[in-house]
JSON list of C-alpha atoms in Angstrom, two decimals:
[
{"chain": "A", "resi": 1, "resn": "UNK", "atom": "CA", "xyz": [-7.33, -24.58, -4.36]},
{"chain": "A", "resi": 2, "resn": "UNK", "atom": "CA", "xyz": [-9.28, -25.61, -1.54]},
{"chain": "A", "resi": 3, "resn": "UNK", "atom": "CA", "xyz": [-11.53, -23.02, 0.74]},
{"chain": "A", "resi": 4, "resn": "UNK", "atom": "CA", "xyz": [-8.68, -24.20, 3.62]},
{"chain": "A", "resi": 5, "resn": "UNK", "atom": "CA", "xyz": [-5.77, -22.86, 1.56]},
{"chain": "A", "resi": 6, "resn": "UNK", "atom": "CA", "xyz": [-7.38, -20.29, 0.58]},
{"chain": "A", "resi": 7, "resn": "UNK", "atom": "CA", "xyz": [-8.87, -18.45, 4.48]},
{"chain": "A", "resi": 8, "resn": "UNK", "atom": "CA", "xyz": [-4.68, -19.66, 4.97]},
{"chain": "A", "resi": 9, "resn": "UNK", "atom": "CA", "xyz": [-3.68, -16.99, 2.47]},
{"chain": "A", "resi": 10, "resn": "UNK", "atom": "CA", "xyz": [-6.18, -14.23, 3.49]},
{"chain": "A", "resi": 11, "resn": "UNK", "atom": "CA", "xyz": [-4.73, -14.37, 7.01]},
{"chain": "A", "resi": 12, "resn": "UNK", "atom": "CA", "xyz": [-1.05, -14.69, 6.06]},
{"chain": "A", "resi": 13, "resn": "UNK", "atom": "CA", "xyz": [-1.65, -11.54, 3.69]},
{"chain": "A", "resi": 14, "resn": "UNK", "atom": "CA", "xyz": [-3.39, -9.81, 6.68]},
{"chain": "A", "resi": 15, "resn": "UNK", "atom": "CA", "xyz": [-0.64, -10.52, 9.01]},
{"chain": "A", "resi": 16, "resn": "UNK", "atom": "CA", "xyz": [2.10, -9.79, 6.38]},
{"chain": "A", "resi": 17, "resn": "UNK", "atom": "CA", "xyz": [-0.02, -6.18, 5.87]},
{"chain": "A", "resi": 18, "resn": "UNK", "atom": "CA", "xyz": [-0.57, -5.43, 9.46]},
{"chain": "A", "resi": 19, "resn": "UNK", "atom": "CA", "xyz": [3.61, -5.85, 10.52]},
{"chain": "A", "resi": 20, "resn": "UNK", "atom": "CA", "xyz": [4.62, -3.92, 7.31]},
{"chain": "A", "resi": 21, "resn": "UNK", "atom": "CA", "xyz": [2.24, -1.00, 8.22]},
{"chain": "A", "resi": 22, "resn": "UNK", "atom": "CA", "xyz": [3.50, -1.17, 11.93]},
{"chain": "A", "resi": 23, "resn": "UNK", "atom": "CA", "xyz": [7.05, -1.32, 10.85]},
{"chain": "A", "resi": 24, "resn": "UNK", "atom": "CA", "xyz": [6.74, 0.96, 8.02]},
{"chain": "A", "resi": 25, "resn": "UNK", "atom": "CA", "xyz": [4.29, 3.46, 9.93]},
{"chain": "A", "resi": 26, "resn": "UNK", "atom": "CA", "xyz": [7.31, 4.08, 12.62]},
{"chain": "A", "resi": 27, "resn": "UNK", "atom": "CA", "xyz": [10.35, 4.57, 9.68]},
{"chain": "A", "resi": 28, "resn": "UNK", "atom": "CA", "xyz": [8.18, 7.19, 7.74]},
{"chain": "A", "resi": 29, "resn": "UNK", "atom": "CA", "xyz": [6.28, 8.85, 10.42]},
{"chain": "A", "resi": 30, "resn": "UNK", "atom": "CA", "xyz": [7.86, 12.57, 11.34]},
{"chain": "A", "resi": 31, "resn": "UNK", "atom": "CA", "xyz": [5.86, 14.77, 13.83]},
{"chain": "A", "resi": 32, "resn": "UNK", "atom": "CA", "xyz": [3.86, 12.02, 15.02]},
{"chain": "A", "resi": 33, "resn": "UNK", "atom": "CA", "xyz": [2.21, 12.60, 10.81]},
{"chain": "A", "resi": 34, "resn": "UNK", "atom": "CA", "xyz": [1.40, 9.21, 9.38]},
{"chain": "A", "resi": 35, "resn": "UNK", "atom": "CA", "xyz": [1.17, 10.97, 6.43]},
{"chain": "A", "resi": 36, "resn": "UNK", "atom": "CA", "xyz": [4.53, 13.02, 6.53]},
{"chain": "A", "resi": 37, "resn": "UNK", "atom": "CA", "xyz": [5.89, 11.90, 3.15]},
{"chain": "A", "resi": 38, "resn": "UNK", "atom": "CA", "xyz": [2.50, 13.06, 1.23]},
{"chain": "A", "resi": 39, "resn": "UNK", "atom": "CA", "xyz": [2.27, 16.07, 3.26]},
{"chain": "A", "resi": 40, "resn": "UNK", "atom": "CA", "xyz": [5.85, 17.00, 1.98]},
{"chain": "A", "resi": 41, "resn": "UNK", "atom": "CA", "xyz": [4.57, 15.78, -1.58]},
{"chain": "A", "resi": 42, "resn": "UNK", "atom": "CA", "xyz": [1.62, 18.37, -1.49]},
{"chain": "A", "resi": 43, "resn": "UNK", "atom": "CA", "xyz": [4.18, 20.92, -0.76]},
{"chain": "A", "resi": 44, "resn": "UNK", "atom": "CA", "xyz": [6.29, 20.24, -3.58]},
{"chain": "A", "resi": 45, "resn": "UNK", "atom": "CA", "xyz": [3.71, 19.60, -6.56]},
{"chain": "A", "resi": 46, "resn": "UNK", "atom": "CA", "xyz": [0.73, 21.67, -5.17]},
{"chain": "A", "resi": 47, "resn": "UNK", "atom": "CA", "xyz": [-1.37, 18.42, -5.48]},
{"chain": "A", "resi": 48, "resn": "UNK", "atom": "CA", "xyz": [-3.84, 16.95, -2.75]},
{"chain": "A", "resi": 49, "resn": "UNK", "atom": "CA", "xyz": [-2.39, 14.34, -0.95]},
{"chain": "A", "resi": 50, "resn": "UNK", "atom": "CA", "xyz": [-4.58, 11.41, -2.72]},
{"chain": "A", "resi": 51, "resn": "UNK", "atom": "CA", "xyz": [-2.94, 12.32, -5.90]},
{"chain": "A", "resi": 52, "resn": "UNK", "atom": "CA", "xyz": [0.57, 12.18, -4.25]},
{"chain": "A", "resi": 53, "resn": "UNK", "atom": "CA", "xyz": [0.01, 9.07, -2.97]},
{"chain": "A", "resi": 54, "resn": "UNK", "atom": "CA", "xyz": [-1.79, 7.79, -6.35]},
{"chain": "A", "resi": 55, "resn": "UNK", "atom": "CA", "xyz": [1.40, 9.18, -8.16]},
{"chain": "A", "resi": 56, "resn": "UNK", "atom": "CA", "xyz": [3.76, 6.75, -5.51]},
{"chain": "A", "resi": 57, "resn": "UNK", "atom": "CA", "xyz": [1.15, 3.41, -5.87]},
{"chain": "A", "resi": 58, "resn": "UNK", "atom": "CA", "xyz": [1.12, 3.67, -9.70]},
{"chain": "A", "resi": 59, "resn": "UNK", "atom": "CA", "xyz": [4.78, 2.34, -9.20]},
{"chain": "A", "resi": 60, "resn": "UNK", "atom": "CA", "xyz": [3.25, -0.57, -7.32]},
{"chain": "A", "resi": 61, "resn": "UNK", "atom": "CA", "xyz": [0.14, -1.35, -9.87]},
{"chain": "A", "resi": 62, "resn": "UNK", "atom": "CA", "xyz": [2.60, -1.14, -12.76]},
{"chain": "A", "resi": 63, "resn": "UNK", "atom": "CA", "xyz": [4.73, -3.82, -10.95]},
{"chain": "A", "resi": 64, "resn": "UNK", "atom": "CA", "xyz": [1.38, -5.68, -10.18]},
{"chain": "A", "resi": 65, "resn": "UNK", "atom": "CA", "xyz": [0.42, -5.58, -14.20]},
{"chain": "A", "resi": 66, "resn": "UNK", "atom": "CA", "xyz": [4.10, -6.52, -15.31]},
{"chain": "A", "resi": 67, "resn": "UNK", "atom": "CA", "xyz": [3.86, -9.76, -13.48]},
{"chain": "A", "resi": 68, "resn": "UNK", "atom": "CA", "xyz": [0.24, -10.57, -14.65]},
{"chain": "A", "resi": 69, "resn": "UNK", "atom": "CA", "xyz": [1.57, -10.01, -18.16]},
{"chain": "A", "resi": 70, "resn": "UNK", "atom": "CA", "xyz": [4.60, -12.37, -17.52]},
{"chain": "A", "resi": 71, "resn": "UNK", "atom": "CA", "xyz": [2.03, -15.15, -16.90]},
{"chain": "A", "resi": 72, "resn": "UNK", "atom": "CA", "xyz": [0.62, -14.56, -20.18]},
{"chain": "A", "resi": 73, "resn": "UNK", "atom": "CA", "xyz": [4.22, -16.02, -21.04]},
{"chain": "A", "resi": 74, "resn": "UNK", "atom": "CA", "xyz": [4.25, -18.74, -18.73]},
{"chain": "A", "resi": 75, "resn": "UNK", "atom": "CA", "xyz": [6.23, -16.89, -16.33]},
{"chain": "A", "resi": 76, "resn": "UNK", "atom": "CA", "xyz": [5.59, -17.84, -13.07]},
{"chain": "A", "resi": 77, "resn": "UNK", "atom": "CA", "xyz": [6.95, -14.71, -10.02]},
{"chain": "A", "resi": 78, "resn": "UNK", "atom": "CA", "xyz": [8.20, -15.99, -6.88]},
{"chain": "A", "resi": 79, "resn": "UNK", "atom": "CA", "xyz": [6.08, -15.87, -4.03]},
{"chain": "A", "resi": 80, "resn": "UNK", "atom": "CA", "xyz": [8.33, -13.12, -1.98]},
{"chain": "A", "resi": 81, "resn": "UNK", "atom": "CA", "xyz": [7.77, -10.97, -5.07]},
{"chain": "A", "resi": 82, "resn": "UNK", "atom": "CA", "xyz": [4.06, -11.51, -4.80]},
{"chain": "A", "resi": 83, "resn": "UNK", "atom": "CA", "xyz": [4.14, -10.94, -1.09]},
{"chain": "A", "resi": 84, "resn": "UNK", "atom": "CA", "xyz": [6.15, -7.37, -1.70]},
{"chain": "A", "resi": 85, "resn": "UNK", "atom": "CA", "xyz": [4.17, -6.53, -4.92]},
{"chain": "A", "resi": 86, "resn": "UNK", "atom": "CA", "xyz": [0.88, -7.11, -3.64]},
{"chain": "A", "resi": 87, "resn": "UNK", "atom": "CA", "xyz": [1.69, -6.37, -0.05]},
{"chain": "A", "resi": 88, "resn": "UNK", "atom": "CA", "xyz": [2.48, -3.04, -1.11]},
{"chain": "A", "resi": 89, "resn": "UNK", "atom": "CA", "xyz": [-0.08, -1.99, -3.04]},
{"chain": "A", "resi": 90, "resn": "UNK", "atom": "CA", "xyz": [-2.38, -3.09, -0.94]},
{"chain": "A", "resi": 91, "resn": "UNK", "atom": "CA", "xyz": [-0.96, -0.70, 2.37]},
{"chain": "A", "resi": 92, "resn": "UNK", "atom": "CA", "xyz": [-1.31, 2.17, -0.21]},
{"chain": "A", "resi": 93, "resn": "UNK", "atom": "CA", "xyz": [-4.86, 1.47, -0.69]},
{"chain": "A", "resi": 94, "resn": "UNK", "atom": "CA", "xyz": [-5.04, 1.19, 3.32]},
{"chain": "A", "resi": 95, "resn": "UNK", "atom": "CA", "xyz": [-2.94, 4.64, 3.74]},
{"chain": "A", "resi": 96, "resn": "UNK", "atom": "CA", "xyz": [-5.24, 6.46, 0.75]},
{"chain": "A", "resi": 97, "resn": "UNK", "atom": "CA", "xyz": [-8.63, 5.42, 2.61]},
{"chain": "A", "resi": 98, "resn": "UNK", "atom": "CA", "xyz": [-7.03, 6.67, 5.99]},
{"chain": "A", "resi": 99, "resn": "UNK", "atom": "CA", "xyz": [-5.99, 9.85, 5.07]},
{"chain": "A", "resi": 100, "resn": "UNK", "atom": "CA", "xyz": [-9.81, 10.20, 3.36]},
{"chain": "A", "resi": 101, "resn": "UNK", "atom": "CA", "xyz": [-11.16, 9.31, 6.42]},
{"chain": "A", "resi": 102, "resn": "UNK", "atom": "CA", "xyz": [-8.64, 11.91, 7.81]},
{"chain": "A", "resi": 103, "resn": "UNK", "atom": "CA", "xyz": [-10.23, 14.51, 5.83]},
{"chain": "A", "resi": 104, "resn": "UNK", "atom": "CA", "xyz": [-13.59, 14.03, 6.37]},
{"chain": "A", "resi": 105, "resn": "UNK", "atom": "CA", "xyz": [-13.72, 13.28, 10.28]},
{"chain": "A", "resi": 106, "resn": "UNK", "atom": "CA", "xyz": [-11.63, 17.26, 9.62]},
{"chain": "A", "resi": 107, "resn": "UNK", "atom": "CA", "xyz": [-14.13, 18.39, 7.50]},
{"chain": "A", "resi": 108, "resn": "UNK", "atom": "CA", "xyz": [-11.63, 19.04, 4.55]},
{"chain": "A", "resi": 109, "resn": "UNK", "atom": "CA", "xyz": [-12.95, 19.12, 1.27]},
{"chain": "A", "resi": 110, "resn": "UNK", "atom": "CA", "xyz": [-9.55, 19.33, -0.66]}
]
């Protein structure tokens, strides 16, 4: 792969992330809460809302590992499944780190 092709992909992923999380921010957002559906998932398991959200992106790594173990097999995914797959995980990571940063500019330790 050349260094070209490869910048190409970093800002195709970027893009891909950044419309996702500005489409996706608007369908799951209630009460102007980004973080609405692991709010209601703290409420229901009595866990803090990192380990909601790890308990919704292990879907996503699992998915992630499945297709790295189909390679061992010579089976190649399709690039939309790489885009969702990877996309996804990746705006969990982005949502965890923002609802960190949530707590501390609160102060909340938990």
């Amino acid at each position: 792969m050349t260094e070209k092709r490869f910048d190409e992909i970093v800002e195709e992923v970027c893009e891909q992330i950044k419309q996702t999380l500005l489409v996706k921010a608007k369908e799951y957002r209630r009460q102007n809460n980004p973080f609405h559906n692991f709010d209601k998932g703290v409420q229901r398991t009595g866990k803090i809302r990192e380990k909601v959200l790890d308990g919704m992106l292990l879907k996503h790594e699992i998915s992630i590992a499945d297709m790295t173990n189909d390679l061992v097999d010579g089976k190649l995914p399709t690039k939309e499944l790489l885009d969702e797959k990877f996309g996804d995980n990746i705006i969990y990571l982005i949502i965890k780190k923002a609802s960190i940063i949530d707590k501390i500019e609160n102060d909340e330790s938990g």
